[in-house]
Short mmCIF file of C-alpha atoms and ligand atoms in Angstrom, two decimals:
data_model
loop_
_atom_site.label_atom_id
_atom_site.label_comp_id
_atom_site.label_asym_id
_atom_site.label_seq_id
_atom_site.Cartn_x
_atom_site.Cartn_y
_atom_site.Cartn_z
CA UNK A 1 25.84 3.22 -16.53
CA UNK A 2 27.49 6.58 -15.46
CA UNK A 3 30.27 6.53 -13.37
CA UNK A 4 30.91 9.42 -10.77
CA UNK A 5 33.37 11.40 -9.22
CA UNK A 6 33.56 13.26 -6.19
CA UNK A 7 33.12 16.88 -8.07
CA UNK A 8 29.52 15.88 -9.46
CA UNK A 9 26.49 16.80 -7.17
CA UNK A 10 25.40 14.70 -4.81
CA UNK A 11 21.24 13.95 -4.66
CA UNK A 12 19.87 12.18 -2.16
CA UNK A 13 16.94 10.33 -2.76
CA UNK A 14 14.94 9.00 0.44
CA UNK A 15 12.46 6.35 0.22
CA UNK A 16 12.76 3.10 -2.41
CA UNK A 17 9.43 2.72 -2.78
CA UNK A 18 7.17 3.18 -5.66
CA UNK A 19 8.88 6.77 -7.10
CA UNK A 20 12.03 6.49 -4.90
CA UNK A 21 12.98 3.09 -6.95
CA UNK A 22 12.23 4.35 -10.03
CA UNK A 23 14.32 7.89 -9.72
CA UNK A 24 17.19 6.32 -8.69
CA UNK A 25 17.17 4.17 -12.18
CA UNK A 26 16.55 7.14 -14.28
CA UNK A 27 19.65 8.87 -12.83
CA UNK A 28 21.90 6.43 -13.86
CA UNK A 29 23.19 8.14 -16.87
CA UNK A 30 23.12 11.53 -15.20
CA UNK A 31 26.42 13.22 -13.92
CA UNK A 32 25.65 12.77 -10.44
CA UNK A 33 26.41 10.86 -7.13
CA UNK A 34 23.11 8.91 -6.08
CA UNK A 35 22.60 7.89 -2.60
CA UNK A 36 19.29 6.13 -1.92
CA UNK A 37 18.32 6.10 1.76
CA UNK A 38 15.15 2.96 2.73
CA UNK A 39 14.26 2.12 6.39
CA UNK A 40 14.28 -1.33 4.84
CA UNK A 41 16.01 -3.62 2.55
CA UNK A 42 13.28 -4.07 0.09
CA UNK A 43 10.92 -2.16 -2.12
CA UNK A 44 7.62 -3.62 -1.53
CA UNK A 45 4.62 -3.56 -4.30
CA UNK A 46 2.05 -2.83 -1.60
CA UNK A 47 -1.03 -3.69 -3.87
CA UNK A 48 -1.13 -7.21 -3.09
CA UNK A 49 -0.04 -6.63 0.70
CA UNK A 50 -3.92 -7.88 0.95
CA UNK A 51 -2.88 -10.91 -0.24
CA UNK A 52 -0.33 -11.42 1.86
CA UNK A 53 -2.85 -10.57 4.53
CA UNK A 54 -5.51 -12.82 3.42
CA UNK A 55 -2.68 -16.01 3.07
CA UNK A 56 -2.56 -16.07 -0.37
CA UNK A 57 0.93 -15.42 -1.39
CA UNK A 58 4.30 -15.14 1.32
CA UNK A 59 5.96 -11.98 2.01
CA UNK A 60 8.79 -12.28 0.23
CA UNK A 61 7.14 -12.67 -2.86
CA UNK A 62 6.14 -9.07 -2.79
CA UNK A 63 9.34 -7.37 -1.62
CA UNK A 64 12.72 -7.18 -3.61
CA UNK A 65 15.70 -6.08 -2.03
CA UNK A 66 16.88 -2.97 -3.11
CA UNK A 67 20.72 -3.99 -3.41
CA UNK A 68 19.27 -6.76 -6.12
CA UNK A 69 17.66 -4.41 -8.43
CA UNK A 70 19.99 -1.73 -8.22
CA UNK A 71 23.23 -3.85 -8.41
CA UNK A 72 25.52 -2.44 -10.99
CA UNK A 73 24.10 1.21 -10.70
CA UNK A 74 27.76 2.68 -10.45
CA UNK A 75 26.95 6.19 -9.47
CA UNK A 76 24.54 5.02 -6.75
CA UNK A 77 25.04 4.02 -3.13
CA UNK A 78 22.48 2.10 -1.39
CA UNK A 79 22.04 2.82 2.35
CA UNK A 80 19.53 0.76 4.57
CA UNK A 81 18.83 3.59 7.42
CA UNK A 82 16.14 5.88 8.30
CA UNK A 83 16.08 9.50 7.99
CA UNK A 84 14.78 11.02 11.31
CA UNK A 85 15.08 15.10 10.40
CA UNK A 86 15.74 17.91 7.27
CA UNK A 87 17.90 20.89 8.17
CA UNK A 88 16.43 22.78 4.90
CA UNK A 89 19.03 25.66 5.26
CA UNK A 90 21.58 23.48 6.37
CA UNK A 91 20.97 21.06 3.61
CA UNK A 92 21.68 18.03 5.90
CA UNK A 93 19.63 15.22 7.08
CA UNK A 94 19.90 13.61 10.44
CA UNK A 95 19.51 9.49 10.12
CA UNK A 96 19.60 6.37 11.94
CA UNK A 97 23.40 6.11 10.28
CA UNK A 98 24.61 9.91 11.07
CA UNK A 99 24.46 13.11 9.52
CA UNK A 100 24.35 13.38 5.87
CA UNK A 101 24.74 16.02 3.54
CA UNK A 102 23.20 16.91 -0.05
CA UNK A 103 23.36 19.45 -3.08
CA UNK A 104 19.78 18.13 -4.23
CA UNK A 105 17.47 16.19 -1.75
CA UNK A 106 14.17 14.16 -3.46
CA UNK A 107 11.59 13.04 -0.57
CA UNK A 108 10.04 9.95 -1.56
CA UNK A 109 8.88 8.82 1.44
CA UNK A 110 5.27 7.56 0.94
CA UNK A 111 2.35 7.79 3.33
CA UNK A 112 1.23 5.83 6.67
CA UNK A 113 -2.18 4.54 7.89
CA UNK A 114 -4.04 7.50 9.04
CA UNK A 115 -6.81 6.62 12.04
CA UNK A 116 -8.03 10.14 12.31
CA UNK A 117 -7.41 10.36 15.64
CA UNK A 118 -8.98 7.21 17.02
CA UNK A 119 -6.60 5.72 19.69
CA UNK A 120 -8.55 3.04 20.66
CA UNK A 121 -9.01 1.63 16.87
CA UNK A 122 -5.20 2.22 16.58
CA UNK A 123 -4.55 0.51 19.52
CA UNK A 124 -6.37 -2.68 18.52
CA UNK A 125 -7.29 -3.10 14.86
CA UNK A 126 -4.77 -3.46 12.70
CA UNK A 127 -3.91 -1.04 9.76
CA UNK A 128 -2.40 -2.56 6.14
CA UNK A 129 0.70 -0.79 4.64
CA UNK A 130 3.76 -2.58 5.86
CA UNK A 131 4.88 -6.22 5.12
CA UNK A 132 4.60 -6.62 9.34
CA UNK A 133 1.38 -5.62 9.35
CA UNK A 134 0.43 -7.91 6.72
CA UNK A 135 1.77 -10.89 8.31
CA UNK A 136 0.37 -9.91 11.26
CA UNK A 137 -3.04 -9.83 9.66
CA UNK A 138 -3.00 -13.69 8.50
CA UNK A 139 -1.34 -14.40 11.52
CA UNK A 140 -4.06 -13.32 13.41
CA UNK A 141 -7.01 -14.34 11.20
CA UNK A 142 -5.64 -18.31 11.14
CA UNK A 143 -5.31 -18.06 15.22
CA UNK A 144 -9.22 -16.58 15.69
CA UNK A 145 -10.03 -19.92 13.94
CA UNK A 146 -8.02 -21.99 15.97
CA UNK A 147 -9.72 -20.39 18.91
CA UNK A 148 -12.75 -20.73 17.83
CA UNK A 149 -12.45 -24.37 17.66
CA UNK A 150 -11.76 -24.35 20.68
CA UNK A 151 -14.27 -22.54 22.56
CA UNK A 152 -17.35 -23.94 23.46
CA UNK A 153 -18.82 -20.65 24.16
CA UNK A 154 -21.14 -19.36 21.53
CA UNK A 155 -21.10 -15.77 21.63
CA UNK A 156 -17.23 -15.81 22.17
CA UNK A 157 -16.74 -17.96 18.95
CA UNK A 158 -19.18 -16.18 16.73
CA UNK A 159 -16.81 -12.74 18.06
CA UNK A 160 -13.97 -14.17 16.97
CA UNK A 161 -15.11 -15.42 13.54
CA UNK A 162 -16.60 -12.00 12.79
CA UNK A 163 -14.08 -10.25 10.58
CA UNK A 164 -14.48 -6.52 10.35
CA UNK A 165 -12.90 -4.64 7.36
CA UNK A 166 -13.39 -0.27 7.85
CA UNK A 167 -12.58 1.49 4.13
CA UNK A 168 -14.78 0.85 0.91
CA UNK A 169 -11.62 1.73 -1.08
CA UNK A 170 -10.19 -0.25 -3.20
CA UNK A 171 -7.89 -1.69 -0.27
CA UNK A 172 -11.05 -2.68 2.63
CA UNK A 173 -12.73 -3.90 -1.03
CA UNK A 174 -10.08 -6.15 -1.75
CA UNK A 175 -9.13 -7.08 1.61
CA UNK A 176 -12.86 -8.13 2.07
CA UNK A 177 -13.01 -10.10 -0.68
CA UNK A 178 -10.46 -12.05 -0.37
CA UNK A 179 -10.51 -12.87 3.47
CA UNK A 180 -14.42 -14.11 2.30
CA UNK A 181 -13.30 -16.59 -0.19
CA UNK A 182 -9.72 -17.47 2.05
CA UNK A 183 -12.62 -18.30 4.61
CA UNK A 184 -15.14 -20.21 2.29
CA UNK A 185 -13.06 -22.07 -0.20
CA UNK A 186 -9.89 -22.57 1.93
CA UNK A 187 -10.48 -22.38 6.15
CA UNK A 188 -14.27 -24.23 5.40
CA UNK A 189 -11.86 -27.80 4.12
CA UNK A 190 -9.20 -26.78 7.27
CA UNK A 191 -11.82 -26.58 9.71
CA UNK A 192 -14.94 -29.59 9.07
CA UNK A 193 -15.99 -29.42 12.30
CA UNK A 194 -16.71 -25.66 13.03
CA UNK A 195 -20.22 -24.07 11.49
CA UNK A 196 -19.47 -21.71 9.42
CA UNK A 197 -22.78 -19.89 9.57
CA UNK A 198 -21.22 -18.41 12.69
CA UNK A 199 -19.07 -16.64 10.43
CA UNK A 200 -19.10 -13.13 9.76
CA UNK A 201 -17.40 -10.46 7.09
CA UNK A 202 -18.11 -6.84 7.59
CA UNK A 203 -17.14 -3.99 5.14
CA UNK A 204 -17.95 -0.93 7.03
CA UNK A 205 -18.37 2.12 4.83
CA UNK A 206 -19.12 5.65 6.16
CA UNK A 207 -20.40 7.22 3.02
CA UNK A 208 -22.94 5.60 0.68
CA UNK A 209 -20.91 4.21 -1.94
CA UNK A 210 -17.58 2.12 -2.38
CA UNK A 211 -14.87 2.47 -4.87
CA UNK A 212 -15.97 6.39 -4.75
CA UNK A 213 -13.37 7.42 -7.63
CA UNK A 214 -15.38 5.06 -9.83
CA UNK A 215 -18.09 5.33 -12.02
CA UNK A 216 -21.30 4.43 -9.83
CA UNK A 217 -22.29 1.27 -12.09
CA UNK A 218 -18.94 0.03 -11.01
CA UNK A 219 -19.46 0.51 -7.09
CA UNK A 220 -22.91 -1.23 -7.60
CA UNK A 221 -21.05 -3.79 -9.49
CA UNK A 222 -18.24 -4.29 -6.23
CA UNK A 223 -21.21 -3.83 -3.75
CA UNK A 224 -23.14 -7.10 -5.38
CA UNK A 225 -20.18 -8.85 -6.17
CA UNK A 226 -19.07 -8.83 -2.56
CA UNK A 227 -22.42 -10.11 -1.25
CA UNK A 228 -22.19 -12.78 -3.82
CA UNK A 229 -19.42 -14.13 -1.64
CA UNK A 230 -21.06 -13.38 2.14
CA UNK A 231 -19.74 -9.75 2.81
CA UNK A 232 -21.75 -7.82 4.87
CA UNK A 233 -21.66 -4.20 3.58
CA UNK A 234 -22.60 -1.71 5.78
CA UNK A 235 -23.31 2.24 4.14
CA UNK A 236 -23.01 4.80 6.69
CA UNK A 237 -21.59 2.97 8.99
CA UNK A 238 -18.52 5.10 10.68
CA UNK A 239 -16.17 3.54 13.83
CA UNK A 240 -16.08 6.05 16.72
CA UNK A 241 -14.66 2.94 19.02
CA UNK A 242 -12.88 -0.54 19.32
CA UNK A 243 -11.55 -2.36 22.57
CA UNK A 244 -9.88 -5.03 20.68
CA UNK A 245 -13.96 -7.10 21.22
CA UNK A 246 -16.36 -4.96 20.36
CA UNK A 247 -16.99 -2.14 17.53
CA UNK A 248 -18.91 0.65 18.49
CA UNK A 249 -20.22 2.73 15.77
CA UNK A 250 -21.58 6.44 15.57
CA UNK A 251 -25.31 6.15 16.75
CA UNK A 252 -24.14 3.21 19.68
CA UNK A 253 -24.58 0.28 17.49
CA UNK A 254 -22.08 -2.53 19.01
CA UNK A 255 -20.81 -5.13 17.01
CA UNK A 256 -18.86 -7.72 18.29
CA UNK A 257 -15.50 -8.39 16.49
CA UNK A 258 -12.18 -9.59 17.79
CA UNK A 259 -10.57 -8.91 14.48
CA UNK A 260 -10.75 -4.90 12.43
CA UNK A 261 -8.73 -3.96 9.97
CA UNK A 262 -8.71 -0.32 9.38
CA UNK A 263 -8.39 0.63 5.58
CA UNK A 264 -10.12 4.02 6.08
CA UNK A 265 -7.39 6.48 5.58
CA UNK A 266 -3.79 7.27 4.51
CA UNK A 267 -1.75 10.04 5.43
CA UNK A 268 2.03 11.84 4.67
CA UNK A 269 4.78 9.75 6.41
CA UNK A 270 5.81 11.39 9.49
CA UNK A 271 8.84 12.86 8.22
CA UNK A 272 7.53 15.19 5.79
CA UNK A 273 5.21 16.26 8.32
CA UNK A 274 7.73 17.85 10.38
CA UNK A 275 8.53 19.81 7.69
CA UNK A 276 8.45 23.37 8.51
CA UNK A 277 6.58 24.07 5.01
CA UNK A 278 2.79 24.05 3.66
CA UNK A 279 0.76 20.69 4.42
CA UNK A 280 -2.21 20.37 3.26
CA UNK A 281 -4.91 17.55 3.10
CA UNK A 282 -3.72 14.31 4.89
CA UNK A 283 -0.53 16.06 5.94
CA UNK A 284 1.13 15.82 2.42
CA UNK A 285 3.75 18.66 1.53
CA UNK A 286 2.68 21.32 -1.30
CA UNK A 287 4.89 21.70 -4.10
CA UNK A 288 5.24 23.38 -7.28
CA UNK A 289 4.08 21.99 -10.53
CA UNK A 290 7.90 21.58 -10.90
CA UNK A 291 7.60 18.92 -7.69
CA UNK A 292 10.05 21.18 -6.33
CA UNK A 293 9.36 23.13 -2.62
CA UNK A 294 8.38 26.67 -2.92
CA UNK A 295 11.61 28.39 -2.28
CA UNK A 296 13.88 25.66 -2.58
CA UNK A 297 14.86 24.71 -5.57
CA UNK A 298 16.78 21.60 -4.68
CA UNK A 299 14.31 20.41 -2.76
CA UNK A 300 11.22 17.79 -4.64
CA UNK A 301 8.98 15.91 -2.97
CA UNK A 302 7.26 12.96 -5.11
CA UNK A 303 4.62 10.27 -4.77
CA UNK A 304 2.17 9.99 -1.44
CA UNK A 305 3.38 12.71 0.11
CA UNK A 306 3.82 15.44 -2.24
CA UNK A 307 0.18 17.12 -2.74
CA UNK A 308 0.04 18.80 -6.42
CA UNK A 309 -3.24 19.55 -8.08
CA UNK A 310 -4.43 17.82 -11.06
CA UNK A 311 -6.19 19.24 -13.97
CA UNK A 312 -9.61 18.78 -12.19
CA UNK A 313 -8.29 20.98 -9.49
CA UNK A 314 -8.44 18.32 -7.34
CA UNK A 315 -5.17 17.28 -5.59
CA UNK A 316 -3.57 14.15 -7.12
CA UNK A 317 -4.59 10.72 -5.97
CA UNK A 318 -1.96 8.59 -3.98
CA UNK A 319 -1.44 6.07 -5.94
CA UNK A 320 1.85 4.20 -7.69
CA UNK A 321 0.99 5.54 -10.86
CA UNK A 322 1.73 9.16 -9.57
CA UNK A 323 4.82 8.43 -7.74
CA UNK A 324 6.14 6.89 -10.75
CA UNK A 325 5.51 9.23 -13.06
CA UNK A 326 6.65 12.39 -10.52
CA UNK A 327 9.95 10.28 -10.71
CA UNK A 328 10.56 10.56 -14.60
CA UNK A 329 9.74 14.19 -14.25
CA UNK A 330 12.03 15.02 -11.27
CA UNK A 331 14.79 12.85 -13.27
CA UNK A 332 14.24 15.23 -16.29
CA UNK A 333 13.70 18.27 -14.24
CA UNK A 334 17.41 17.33 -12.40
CA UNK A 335 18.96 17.13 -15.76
CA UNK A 336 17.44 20.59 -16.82
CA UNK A 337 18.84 21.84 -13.52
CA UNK A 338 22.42 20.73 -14.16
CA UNK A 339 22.18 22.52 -17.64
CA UNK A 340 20.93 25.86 -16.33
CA UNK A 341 17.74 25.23 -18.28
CA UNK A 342 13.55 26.14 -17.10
CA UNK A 343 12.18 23.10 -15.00
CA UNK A 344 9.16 21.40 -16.90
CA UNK A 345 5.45 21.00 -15.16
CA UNK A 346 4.16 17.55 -13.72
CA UNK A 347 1.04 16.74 -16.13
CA UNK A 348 -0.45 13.38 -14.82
CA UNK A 349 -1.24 10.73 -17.63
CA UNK A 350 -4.05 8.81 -15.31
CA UNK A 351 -4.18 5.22 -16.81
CA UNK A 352 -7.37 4.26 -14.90
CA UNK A 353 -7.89 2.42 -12.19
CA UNK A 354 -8.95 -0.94 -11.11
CA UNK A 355 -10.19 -3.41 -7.85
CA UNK A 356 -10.05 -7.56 -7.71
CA UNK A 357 -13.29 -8.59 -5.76
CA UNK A 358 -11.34 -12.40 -5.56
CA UNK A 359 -12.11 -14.95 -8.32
CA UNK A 360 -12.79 -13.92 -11.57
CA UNK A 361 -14.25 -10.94 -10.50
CA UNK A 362 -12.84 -7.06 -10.66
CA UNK A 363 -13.78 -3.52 -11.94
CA UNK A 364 -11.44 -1.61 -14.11
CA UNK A 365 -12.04 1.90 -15.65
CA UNK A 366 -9.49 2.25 -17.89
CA UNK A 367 -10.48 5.45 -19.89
CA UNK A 368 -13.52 5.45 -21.54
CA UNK A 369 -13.28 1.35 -21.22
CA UNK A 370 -15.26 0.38 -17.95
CA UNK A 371 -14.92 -3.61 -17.73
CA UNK A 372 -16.32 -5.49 -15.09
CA UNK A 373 -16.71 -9.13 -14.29
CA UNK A 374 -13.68 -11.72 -15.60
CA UNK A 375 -12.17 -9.56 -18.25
CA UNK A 376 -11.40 -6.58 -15.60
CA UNK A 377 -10.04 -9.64 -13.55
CA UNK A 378 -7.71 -11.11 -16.04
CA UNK A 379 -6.50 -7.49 -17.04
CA UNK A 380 -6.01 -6.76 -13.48
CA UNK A 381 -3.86 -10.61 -12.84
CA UNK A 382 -1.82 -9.09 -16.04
CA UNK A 383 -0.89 -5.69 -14.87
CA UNK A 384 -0.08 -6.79 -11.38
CA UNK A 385 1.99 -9.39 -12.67
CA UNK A 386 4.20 -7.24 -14.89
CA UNK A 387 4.55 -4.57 -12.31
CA UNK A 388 6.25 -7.11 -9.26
CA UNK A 389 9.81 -6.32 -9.48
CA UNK A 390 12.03 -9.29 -10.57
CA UNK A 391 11.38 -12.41 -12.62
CA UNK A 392 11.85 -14.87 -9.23
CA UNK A 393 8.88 -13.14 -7.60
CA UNK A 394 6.85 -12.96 -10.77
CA UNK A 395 6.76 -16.94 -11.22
CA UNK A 396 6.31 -17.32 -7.35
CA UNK A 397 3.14 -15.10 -7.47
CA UNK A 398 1.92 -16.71 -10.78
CA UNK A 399 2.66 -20.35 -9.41
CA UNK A 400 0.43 -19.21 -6.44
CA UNK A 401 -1.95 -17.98 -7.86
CA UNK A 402 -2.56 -20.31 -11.02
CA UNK A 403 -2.29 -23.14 -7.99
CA UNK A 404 -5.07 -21.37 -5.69
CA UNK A 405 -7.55 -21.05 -8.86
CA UNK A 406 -7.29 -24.41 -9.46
CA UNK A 407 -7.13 -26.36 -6.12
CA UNK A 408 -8.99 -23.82 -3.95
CA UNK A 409 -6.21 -23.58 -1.53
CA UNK A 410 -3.80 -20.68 -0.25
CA UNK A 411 -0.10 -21.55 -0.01
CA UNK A 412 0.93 -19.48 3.14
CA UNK A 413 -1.83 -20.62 5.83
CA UNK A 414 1.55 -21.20 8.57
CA UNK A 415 1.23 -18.86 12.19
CA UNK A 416 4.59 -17.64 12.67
CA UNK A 417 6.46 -14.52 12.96
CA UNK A 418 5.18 -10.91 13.93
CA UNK A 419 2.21 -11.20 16.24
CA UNK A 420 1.00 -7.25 16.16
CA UNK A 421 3.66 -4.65 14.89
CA UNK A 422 3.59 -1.89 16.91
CA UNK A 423 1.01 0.79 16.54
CA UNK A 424 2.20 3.36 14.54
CA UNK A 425 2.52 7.04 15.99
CA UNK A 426 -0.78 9.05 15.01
CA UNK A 427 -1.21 12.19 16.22
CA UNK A 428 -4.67 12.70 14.11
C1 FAD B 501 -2.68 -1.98 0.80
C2 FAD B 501 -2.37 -1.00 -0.30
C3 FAD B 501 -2.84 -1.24 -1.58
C4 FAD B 501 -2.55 -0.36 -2.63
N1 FAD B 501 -3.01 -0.64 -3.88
C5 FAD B 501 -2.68 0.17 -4.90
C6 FAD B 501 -3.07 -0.16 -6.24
O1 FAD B 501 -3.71 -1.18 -6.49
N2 FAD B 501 -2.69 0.69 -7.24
C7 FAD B 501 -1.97 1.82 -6.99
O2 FAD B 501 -1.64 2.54 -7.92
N3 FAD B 501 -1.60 2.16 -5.74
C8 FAD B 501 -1.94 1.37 -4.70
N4 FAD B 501 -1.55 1.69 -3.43
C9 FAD B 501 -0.87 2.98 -3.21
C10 FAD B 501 0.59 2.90 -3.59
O3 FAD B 501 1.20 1.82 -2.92
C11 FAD B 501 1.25 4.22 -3.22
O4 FAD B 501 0.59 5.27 -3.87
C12 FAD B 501 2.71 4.24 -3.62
O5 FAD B 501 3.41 3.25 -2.91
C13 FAD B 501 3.33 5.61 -3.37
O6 FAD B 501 4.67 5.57 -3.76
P1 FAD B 501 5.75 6.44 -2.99
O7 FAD B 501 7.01 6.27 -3.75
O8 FAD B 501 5.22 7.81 -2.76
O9 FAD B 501 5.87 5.78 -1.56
P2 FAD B 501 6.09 4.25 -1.12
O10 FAD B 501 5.99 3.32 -2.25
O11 FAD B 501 5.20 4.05 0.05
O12 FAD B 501 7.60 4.25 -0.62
C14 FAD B 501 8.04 5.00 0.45
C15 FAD B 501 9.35 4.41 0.95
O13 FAD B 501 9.94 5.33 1.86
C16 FAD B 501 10.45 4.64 2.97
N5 FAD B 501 10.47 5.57 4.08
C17 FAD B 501 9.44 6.23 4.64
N6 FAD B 501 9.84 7.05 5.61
C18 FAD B 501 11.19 6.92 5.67
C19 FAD B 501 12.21 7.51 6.49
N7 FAD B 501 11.92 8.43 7.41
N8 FAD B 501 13.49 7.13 6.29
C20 FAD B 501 13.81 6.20 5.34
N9 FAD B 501 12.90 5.61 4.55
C21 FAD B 501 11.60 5.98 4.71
C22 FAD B 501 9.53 3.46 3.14
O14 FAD B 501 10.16 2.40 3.81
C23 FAD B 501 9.17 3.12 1.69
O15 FAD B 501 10.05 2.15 1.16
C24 FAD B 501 -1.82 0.82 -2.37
C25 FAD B 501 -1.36 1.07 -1.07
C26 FAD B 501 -1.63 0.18 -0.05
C27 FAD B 501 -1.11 0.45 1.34
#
């Protein structure tokens, strides 16, 4: 571990998250002073927030606080506050905590759900990037079935069993899939005396396919394996409306719904869109191949919010894979800087990609390797489970997980906590 003085240069990096985290570890050995700026505590592995929503695993189980996996860093200075403004010229950054200056600034501040505008749906459905909005989630979904117990009004009870997911990405696919079997191997034993036939899950897609960065055999595949377990896809099928009861879709259709959970979109975190610099699609920040801002070299923006072109010509996906590998390059790129030598171009190594459908069932695409069926599901238990940060959180997802395959049951099926976290600003 490098020490530091004073007299080395001082680089900011804002945002722990997926390439925040892992800069800050890669500068250990570099002559600088780190400070890492998070909103939060924690670093959260937002892939299995869906669990979390669906009551499968507990919060904590997914988020690590930074201080623990940093600790002993010596050149690095944790700092739980949020950064509000960038003075480019001035080189300062206005936060929760003060002013704060740097010689090199990194921007790793993710993205944010994007509702393209649609106040109503932001409003009332709920969107799934934040650990509050995944408790919220569960939260909700176990109190529509205690109200529907309740009710001895029919229409109002088969509303609030009807469980709308927007997004056929890999997120609404997931999310879907797991609410279906949280609801018909877990909430079916908790409930014996409510019909279950009243029970609806919708995946709304607006194009004609899900999983659309996969092969098509593998969207066919999700599409069938999701009505295997009682999801109601739904092609074409694009939200213009929501009042918190009913869905309204383009064309009038109405359906029902006292639950929708809007995985349709992600967008740039608010900061970076404030930027005074180039945005371009979902309001991420252009940079260089060198992840630096045009015209300010001390200036790199990584992961969700930095928009670089991959070889296709397409821009880069947001996805961890890209945030963490934008953070080994800015680490070497740094190093290059402090030695007066050329910065090196961001090539992205994609790995493939893969979705869980619930039990035994995924797709992977790993290359020229498409898997589908068990064996994408085991290889998808085994690289999520080597990814979660810290060996306490690993067993505590395994035990859950190795206990809900067996038993049927989901650990965290307790109301408490954050009811409905408040609607995120979205100015389309
Ligand atoms: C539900 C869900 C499922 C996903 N599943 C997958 C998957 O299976 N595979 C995959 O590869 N990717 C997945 N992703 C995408 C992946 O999580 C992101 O691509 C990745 O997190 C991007 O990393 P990042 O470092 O750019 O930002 P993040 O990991 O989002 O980190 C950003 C950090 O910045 C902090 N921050 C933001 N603004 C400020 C501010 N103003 N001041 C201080 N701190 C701030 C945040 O608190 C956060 O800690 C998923 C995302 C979601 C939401």
């Amino acid at each position: 571990m490098g020490h530091s003085s004073e007299k080395d240069p001082h680089v900011v990096i804002v945002g722990a998250g997926f390439g925040g985290l892992r800069l800050a570890r890669r500068l250990s050995r570099l002559p600088v002073r780190v400070t890492l700026l998070d909103r939060n505590n924690y670093h959260l592995f937002q892939p299995l927030l869906y669990q979390v929503a669906t009551a499968g695993i507990s919060p904590d189980e997914i988020a690590h606080p930074v201080r623990a996996i940093l600790r002993g860093q010596k050149n690095l200075e944790f700092r739980m506050s949020e950064v509000t403004g960038v003075n480019l010229d001035a080189r300062t950054l206005s936060t929760t905590m003060g002013e704060m200056t740097y010689d090199y600034l990194v921007l790793a501040i993710g993205g944010q759900t994007h509702f393209f505008g649609l106040q109503s749906v932001q409003q009332h459905g709920f969107g799934l990037k934040t650990l509050d909005d995944a408790s919220a989630i569960r939260n909700h979904i176990l109190r529509q079935f205690e109200l529907a117990n309740q009710t001895g009004d029919a229409a109002l009870r088969r509303a609030l069993l009807t469980f709308v997911v927007v997004g056929g990405g890999p997120t609404g696919v997931e999310c879907a899939g797991a609410l279906a079997e949280l609801i018909g191997l877990v909430l079916r034993k908790d409930y014996p005396t409510l019909n279950f036939k009243d029970v609806r899950v919708v995946l709304l897609e607006a194009t004609d396919r899900l999983l659309a960065n996969l092969p098509p055999e593998l969207s066919e595949a999700t599409a069938e394996a999701l009505w295997r377990k009682h999801v109601e896809v739904r092609f074409g099928a694009a939200v213009t409306e929501y009042d918190g009861q009913r869905v309204t879709l383009k064309g009038g259709e109405v359906l029902p719904a006292h639950t929708l959970i809007w995985a349709a979109g992600v967008r740039a975190a608010d900061l970076v869109q404030r930027l005074p610099v180039e945005h371009g699609a979902q309001g991420r920040v252009r940079v260089l191949p060198t992840l630096q801002l045009p015209e300010r070299p001390e200036v790199f923006v990584i992961g969700d919010a930095a928009l670089l072109d991959g070889k296709d010509g397409r821009p880069l996906p947001m996805v961890a894979p890209v945030a963490m590998q934008q953070a080994d390059l800015v680490a070497h790129n740094l190093e290059r800087l402090l030695r007066g030598q050329a910065l090196e171009s961001f090539a992205y190594k994609d790995l493939g990609s893969m979705a869980t459908i619930g039990r035994n069932q995924a797709v992977a695409w790993l290359g020229t390797l498409r898997l589908r069926g068990f064996l994408a599901w085991v290889a998808w238990l085994f690289v999520h489970l080597v990814q979660l940060v810290g060996f306490r959180n690993r067993l505590l997802v395994l035990i859950n997980w190795t206990w809900d395959y067996f038993f049927y049951d989901r650990a965290v099926r307790i109301i408490f906590g954050v009811q409905r976290p408040e609607a995120p600003s979205d100015k389309g």
